[in-house]
Coordinates of C-alpha atoms and ligand atoms in Angstrom, one line a residue:
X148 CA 62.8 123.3 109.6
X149 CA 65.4 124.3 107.6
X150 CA 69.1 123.0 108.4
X151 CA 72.5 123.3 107.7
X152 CA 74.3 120.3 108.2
X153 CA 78.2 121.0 108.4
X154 CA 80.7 118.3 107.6
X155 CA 84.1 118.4 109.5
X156 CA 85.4 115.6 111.0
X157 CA 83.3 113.5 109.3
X158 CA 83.7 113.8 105.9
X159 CA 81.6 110.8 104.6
X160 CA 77.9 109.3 103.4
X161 CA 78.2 106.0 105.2
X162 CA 77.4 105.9 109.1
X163 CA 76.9 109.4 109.4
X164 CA 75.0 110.9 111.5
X165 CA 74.6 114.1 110.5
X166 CA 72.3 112.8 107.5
X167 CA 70.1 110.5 110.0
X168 CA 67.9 114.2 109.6
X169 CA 64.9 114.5 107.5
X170 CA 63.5 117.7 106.3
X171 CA 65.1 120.9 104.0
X172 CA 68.7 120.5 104.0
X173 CA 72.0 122.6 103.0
X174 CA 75.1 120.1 103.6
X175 CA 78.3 122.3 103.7
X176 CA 82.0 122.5 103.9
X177 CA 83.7 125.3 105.0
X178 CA 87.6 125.7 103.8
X179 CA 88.3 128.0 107.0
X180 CA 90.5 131.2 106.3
X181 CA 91.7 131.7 109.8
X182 CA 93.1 127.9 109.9
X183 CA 94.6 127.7 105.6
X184 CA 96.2 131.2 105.9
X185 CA 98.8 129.6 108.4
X186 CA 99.6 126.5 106.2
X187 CA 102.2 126.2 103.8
X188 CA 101.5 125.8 100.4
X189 CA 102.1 122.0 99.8
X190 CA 100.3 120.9 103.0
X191 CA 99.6 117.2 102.9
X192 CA 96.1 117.5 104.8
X193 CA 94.6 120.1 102.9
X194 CA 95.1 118.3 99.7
X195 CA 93.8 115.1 101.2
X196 CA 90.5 116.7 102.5
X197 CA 89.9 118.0 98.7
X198 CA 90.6 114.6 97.8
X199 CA 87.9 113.4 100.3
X200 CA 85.3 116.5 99.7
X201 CA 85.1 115.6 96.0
X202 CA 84.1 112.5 96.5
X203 CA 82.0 113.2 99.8
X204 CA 80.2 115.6 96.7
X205 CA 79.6 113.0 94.5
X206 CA 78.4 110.4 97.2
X207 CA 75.9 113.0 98.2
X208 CA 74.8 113.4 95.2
X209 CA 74.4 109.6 94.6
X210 CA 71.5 110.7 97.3
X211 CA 69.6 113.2 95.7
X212 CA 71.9 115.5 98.0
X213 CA 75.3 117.7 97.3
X214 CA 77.6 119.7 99.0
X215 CA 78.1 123.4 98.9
X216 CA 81.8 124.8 99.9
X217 CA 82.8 128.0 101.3
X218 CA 86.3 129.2 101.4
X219 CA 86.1 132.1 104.6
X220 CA 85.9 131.9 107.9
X221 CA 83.0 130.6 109.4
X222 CA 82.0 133.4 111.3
X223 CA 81.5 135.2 107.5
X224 CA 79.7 131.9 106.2
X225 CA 77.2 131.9 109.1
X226 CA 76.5 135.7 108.4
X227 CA 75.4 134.4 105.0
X228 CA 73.5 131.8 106.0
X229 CA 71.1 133.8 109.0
X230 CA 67.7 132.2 107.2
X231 CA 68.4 128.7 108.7
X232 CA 67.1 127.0 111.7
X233 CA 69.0 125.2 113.1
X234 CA 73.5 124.1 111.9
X235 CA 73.7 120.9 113.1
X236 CA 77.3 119.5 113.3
X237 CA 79.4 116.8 115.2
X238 CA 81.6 117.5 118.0
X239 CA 85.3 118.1 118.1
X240 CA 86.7 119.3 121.5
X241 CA 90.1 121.2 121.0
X242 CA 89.9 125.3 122.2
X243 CA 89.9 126.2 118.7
X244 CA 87.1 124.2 117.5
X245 CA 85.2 124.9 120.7
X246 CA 85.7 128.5 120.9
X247 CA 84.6 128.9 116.9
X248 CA 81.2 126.3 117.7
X249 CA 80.5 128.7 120.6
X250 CA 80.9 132.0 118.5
X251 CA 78.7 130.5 115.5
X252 CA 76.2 129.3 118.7
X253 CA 75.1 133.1 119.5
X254 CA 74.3 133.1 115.6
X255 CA 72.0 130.2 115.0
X256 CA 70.9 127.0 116.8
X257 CA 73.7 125.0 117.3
X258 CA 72.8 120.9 117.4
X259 CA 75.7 118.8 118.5
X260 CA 76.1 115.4 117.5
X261 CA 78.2 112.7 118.5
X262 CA 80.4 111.1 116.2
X263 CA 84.2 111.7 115.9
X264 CA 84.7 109.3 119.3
X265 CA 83.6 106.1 120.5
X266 CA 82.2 107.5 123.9
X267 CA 80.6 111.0 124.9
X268 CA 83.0 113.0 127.3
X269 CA 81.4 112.5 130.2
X270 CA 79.7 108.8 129.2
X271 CA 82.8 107.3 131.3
X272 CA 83.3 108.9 134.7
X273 CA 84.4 107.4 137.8
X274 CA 81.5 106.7 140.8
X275 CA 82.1 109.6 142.3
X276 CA 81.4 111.3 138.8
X277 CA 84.7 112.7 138.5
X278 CA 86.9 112.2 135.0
X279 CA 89.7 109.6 135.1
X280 CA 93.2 110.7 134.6
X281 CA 94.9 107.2 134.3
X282 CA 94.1 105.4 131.2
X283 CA 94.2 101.8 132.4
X284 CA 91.0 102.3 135.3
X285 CA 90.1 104.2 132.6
X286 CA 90.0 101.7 129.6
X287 CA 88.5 98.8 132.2
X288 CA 85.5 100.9 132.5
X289 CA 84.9 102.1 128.9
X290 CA 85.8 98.2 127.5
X291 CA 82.8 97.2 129.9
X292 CA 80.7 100.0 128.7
X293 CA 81.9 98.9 124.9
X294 CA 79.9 95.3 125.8
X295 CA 76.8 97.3 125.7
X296 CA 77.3 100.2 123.3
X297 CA 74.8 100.6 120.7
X298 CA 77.7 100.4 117.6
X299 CA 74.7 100.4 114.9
X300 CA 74.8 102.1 111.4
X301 CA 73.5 105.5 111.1
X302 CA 70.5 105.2 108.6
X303 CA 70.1 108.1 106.0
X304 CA 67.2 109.5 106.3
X305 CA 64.9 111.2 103.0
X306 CA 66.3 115.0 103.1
X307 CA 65.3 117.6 100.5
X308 CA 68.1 119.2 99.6
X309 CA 67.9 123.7 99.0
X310 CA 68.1 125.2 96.3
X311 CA 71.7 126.5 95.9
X312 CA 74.5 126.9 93.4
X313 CA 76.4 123.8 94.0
X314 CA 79.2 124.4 91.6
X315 CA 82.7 125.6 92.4
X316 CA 83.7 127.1 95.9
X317 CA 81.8 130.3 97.0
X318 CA 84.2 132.8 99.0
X319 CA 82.8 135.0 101.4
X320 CA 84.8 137.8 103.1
X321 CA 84.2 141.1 101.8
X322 CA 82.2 140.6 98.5
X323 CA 80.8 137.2 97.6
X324 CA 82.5 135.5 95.3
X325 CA 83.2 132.2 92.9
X326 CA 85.9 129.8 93.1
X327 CA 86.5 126.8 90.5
X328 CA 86.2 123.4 92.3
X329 CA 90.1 122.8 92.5
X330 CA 93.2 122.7 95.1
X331 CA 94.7 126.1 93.4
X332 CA 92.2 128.1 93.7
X333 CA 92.0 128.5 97.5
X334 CA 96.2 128.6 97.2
X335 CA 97.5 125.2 97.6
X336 CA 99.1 122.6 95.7
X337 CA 98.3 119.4 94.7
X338 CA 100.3 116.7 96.9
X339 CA 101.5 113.0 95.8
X340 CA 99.7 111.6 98.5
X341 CA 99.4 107.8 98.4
X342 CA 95.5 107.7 99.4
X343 CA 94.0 104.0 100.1
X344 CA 90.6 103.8 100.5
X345 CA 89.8 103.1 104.3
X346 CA 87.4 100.2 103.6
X347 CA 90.4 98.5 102.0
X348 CA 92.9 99.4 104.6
X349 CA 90.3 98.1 107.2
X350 CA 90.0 94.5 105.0
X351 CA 93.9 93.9 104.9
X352 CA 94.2 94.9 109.0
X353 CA 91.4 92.1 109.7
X354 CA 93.7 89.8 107.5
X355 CA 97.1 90.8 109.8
X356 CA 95.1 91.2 113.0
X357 CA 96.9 88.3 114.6
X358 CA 100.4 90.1 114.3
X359 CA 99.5 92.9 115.4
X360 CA 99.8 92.9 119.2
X361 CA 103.6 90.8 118.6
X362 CA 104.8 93.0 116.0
X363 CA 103.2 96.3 115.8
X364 CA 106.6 97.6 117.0
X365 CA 108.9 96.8 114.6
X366 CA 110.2 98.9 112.1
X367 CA 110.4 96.9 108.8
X368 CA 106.6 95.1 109.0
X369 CA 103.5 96.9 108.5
X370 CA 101.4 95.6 110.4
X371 CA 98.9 98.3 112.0
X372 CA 96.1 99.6 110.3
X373 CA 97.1 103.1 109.1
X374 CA 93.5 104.4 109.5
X375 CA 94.7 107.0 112.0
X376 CA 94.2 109.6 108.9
X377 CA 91.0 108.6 107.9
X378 CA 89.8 108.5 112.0
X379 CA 91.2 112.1 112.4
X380 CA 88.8 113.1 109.0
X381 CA 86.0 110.8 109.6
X382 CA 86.2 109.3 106.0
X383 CA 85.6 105.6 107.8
X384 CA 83.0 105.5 111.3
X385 CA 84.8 104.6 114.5
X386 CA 81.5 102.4 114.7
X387 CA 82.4 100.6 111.2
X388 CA 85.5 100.1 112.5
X389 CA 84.8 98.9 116.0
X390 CA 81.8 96.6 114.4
X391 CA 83.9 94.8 112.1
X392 CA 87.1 94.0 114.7
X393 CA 85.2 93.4 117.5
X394 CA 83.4 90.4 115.6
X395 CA 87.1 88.7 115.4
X396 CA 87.0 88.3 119.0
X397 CA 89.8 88.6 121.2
X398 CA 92.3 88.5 118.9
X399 CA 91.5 92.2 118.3
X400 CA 91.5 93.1 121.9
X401 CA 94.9 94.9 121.5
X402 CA 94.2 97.6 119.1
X403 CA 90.4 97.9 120.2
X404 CA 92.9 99.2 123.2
X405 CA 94.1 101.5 121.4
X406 CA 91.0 102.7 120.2
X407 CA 90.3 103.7 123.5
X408 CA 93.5 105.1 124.1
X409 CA 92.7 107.7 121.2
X410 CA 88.9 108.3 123.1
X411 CA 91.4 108.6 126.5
X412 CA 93.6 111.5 125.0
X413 CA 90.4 113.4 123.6
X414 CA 88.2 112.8 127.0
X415 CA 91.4 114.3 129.3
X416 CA 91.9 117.7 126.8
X417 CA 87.9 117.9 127.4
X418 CA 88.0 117.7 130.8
X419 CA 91.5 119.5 131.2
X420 CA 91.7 121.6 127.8
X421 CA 95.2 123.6 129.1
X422 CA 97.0 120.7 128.4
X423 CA 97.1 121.3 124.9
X424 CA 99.9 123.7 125.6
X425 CA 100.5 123.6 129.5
X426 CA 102.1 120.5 131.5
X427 CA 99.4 118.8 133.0
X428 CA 101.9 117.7 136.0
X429 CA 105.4 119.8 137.1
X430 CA 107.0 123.0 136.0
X431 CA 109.9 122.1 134.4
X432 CA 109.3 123.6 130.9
X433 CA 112.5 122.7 128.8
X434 CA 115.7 124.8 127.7
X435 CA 115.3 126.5 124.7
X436 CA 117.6 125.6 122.6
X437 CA 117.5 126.9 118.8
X438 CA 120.8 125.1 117.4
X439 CA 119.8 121.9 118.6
X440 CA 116.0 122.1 117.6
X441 CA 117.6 123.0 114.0
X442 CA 119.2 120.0 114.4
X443 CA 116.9 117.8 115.3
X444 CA 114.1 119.2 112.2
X445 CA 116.8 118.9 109.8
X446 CA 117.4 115.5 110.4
X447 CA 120.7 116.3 111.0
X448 CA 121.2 114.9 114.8
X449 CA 123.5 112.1 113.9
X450 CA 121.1 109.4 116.1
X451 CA 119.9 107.5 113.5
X452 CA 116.8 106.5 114.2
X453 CA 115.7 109.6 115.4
X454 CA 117.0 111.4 111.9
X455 CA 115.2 108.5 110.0
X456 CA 111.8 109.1 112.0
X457 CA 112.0 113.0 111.3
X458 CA 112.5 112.0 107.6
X459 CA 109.9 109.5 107.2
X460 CA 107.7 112.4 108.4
X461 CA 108.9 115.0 105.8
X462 CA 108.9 113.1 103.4
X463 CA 105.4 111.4 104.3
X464 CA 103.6 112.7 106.7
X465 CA 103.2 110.1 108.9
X466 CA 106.0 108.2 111.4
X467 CA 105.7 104.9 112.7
X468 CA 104.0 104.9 116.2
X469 CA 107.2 103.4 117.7
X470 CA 109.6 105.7 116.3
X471 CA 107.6 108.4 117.2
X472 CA 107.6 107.7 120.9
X473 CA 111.6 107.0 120.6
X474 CA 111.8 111.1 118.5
X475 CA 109.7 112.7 121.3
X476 CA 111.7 111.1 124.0
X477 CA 115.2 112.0 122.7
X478 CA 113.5 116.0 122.3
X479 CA 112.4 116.4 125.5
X480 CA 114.6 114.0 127.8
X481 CA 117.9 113.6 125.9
X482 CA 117.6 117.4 124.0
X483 CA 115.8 118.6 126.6
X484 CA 113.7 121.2 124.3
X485 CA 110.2 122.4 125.2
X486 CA 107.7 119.6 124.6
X487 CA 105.8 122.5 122.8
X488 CA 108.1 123.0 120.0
X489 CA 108.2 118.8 118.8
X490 CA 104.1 118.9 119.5
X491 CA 104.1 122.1 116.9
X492 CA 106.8 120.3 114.9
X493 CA 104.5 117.5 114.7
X494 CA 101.5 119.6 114.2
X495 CA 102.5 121.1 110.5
X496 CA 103.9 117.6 108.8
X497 CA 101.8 115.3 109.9
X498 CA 99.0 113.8 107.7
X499 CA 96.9 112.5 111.1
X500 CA 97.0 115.2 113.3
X501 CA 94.8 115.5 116.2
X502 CA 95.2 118.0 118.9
X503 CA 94.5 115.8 121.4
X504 CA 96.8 112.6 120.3
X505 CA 99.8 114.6 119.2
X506 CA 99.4 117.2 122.8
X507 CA 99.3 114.4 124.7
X508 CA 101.5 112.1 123.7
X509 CA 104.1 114.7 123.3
X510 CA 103.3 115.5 127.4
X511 CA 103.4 111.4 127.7
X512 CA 106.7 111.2 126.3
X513 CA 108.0 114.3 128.6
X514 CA 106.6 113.1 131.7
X515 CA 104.3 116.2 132.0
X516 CA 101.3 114.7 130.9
X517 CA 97.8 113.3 132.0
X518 CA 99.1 109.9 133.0
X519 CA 102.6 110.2 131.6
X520 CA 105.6 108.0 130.9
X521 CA 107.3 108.3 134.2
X522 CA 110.3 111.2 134.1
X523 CA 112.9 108.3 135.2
X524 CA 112.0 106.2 132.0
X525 CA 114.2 107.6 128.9
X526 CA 114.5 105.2 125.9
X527 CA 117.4 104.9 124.5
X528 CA 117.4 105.1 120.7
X529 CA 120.0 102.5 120.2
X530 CA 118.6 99.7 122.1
X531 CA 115.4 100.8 120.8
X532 CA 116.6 100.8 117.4
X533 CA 118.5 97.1 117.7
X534 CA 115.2 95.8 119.2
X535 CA 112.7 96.8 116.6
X536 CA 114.8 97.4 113.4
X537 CA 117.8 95.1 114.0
X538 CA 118.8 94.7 110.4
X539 CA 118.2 98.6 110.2
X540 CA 116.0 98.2 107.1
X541 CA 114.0 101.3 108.4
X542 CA 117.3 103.4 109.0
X543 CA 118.6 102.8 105.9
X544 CA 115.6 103.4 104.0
X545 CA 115.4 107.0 105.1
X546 CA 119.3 107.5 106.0
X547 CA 121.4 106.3 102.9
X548 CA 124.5 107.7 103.9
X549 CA 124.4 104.6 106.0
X550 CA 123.8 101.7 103.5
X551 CA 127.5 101.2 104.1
X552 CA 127.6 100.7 107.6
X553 CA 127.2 97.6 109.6
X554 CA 123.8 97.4 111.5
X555 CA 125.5 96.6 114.7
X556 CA 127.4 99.6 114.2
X557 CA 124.9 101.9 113.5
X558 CA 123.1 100.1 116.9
X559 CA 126.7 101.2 118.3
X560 CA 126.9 105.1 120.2
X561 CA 130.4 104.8 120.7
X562 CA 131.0 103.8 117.0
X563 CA 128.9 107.0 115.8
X564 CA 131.4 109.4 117.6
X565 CA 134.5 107.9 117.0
X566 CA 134.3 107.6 113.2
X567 CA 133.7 110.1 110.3
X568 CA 130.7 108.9 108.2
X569 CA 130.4 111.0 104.7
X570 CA 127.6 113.4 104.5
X571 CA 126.3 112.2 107.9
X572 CA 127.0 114.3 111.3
X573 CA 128.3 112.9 114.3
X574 CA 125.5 112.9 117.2
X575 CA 125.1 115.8 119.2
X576 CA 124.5 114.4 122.3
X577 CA 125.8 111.5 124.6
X578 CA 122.9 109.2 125.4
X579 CA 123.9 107.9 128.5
X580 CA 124.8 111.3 129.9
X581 CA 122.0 113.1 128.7
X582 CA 119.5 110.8 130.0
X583 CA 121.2 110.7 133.6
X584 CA 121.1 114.9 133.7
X585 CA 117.0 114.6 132.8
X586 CA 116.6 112.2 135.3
X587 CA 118.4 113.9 138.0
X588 CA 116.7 117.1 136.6
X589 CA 113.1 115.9 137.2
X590 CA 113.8 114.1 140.7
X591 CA 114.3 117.9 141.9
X592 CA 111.6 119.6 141.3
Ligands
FAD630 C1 104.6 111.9 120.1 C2 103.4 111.3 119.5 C3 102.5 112.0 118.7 C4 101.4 111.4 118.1 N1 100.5 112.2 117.4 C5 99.4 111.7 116.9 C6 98.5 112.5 116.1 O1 98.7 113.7 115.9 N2 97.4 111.9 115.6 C7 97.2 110.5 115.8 O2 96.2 110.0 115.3 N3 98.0 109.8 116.5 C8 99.1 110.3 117.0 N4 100.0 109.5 117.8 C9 99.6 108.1 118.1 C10 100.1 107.0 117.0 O3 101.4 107.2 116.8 C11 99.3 107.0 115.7 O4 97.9 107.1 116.0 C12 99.6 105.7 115.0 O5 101.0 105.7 114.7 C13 98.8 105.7 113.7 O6 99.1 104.5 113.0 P1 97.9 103.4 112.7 O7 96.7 104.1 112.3 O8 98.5 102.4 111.9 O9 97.7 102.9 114.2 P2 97.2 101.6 114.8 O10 98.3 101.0 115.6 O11 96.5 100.7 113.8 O12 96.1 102.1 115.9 C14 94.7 102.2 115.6 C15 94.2 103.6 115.9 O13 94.3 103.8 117.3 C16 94.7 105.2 117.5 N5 95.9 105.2 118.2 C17 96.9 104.3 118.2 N6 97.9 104.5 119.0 C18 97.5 105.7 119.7 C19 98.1 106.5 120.7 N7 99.3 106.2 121.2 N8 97.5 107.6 121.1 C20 96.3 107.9 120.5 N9 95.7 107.2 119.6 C21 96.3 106.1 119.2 C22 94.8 105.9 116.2 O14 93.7 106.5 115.8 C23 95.1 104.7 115.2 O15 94.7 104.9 113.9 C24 101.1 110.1 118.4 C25 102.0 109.3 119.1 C26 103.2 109.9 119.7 C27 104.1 109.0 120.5

């Protein structure tokens, strides 16, 4: 048997189980064409997965393995490859991903594994069978299930690796053709990405794992595990993971919860996949509203926290979990733009994006959503801000034509509009009346 074994989401040696196969092997990446040609240039992600692929290379070949990488799309690279067996992969679930395994399915046998999640889609179903759409009956069940779940590492088994010309990236679209092994040469740029290995980031969480359900909201403390980027590209196990917290006992109970809030999202866009762009609940749909969405991605809305949040992504690629909720509250409910346009917003800058965290989150926050903040709950970015960043470290960081005003001031709406900061707008929007016109908005439909 003769296999192709295609990393995606899982672009590591340790606890994988795509190399738990023995027998003739061609492990492969494929740099899809029909996903790069609509990135920019500098894009964060594609520079961290060459990052990762060179060193998922040399791991491999640590194993009497290597990898071979395409640059086309994979429709092209499974034309080229029509002497295999059998492609085995693991599974990913959003429409693009599903509609592309399907395609390459009617070409050669397709073997699913699972990996990217903690539980199959349909391992946690109510009695009846049915899917759940509230996350808390939800989470009971799968934390029950966890008790049980076989968390063990994936063994490697002896493979045999094909003959093949390893070096540099081989392009297929019209011709075949030879890439050098670099960034540039499939048209991006390299990025100044701070990359920490995930074993490491995993070792300090375990050290902070008691602050982390007290203090996971505040601004100025890092205290969560920042391993949402390496989950999202596989380069550490959810198993690893899940084995080394859950041996510290119930002090890790809180963010094994959220664990299963990220299996929750991915299990409700496989069992409902129109959410990724449709509400899952009501019509309302937004106002279009091109001056203000300008506003808001130029970080130029005069709320502060919501102008630091859209910088810390731009300038980052991530946003702190908190912040983010607060930004996709005051888009949809105080700005009230299409949830669509923040999810896409989201979508290009951020370094850990996942369909199915950022879809529906954004429908969480804009009360659309598989089990969704309810519509008459609006935060309100200044309490938020004077409860989780009171000495407006985090503002100021990102916002310096602040550093000269008072916290409580800057905690202060009616402050903001009455006086002329340099270089920094007033806000566009009254909070209080904002939120009351959403409210009374979604109580009529
Ligand atoms: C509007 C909005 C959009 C978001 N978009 C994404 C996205 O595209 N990709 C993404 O990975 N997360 C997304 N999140 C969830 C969350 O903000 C990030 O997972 C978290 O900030 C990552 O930091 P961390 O790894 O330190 O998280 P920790 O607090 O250490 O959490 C551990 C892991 O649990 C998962 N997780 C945590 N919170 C959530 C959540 N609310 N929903 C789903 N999974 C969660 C992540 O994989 C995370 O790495 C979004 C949240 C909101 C409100």
């Amino acid at each position: 048997m003769k296999r192709v074994l295609w990393f995606r989401r899982d672009l590591r040696v340790k606890d994988n189980p795509l190399l738990t196969f023995g027998g003739e092997v061609l492990p492969i990446f494929i740099f899809d064409e029909n996903i790069l040609r609509n990135l920019q240039v500098d894009d964060r992600r594609v520079a961290f997965i060459f990052h990762y692929l060179l060193k998922l290379k040399s791991d491999l070949q640590n194993i009497g393995l290597d990898l071979k990488i395409f640059y086309g799309t994979p429709e092209a690279v499974f034309e080229h490859l029509s002497e295999f067996d059998e492609v085995v992969a693991s599974g990913d679930y959003d429409s693009y991903a599903k509609n592309r395994d399907l395609h390459i399915s009617h070409k050669l046998h397709f073997r699913y594994l699972h990996d990217t999640y903690i539980f199959k889609p349909k391992e946690i179903l109510k009695d009846d069978g049915s899917p759940y759409f509230v996350f808390t009956p939800f989470y009971k069940k799968a934390r029950v299930a966890l008790n049980t779940k076989d968390l063990q590492e994936k063994k490697i088994a002896q493979n045999i690796l094909i003959k093949s010309d390893y070096n540099g990236i081989t392009k297929i679209n019209a011709d075949i053709s030879k890439l050098t092994l670099d960034l540039e040469s499939i048209g991006f740029i390299q990025q100044n990405l701070k990359i920490i290995d995930p074993q490491k980031k995993l070792d300090i969480f375990k050290k902070n794992i008691s602050k982390y359900s007290q203090m996971r909201d505040f601004l100025d403390v890092d205290v969560s595990s920042n391993l949402s980027v390496d989950l999202r590209f596989g380069t550490i196990s959810i198993r690893e993971v899940l084995r080394e917290v859950l041996k510290l006992g119930s002090i890790s109970e809180a963010f094994v919860r959220q664990l299963i809030f990220r299996d929750f999202y991915a299990y409700a866009l496989f069992h409902t996949p129109h959410v990724e762009n449709e509400n899952y609940k009501y019509s309302f749909n937004g106002i279009e509203d091109e001056q203000k969405f300008i506003a808001f991605c130029s970080a130029k809305t005069g709320v502060p926290i919501v102008d630091a949040g859209v910088r810390e992504l731009l300038t980052t690629g991530y946003m702190h979990n908190r912040v983010r909720m607060v930004v996709a509250s005051f888009f949809t409910k105080d700005l009230l733009l299409p949830w669509q346009w923040g999810e896409r917003f989201f979508a290009k800058h951020l370094l850990d994006y996942d369909k199915a965290s950022n879809a529906l989150s954004w429908q969480w926050s804009a009360g659309t959503g598989v089990d969704p903040q309810p519509y008459f709950r609006v935060f309100n970015p200044y309490l938020q801000n004077k409860k989780f960043d009171k000495e407006t470290f985090y503002i100021k960081r990102f916002v310096p034509e602040l550093l000269a005003i008072e916290s409580k001031n800057i905690h202060n709406e009616e402050y903001l509009i009455s006086t002329d900061i340099d270089n920094y707008p007033k806000p566009i929007i009254l909070h209080k009346e904002a939120s009351k016109k959403a409210v009374a908005l979604f109580k009529n439909l």
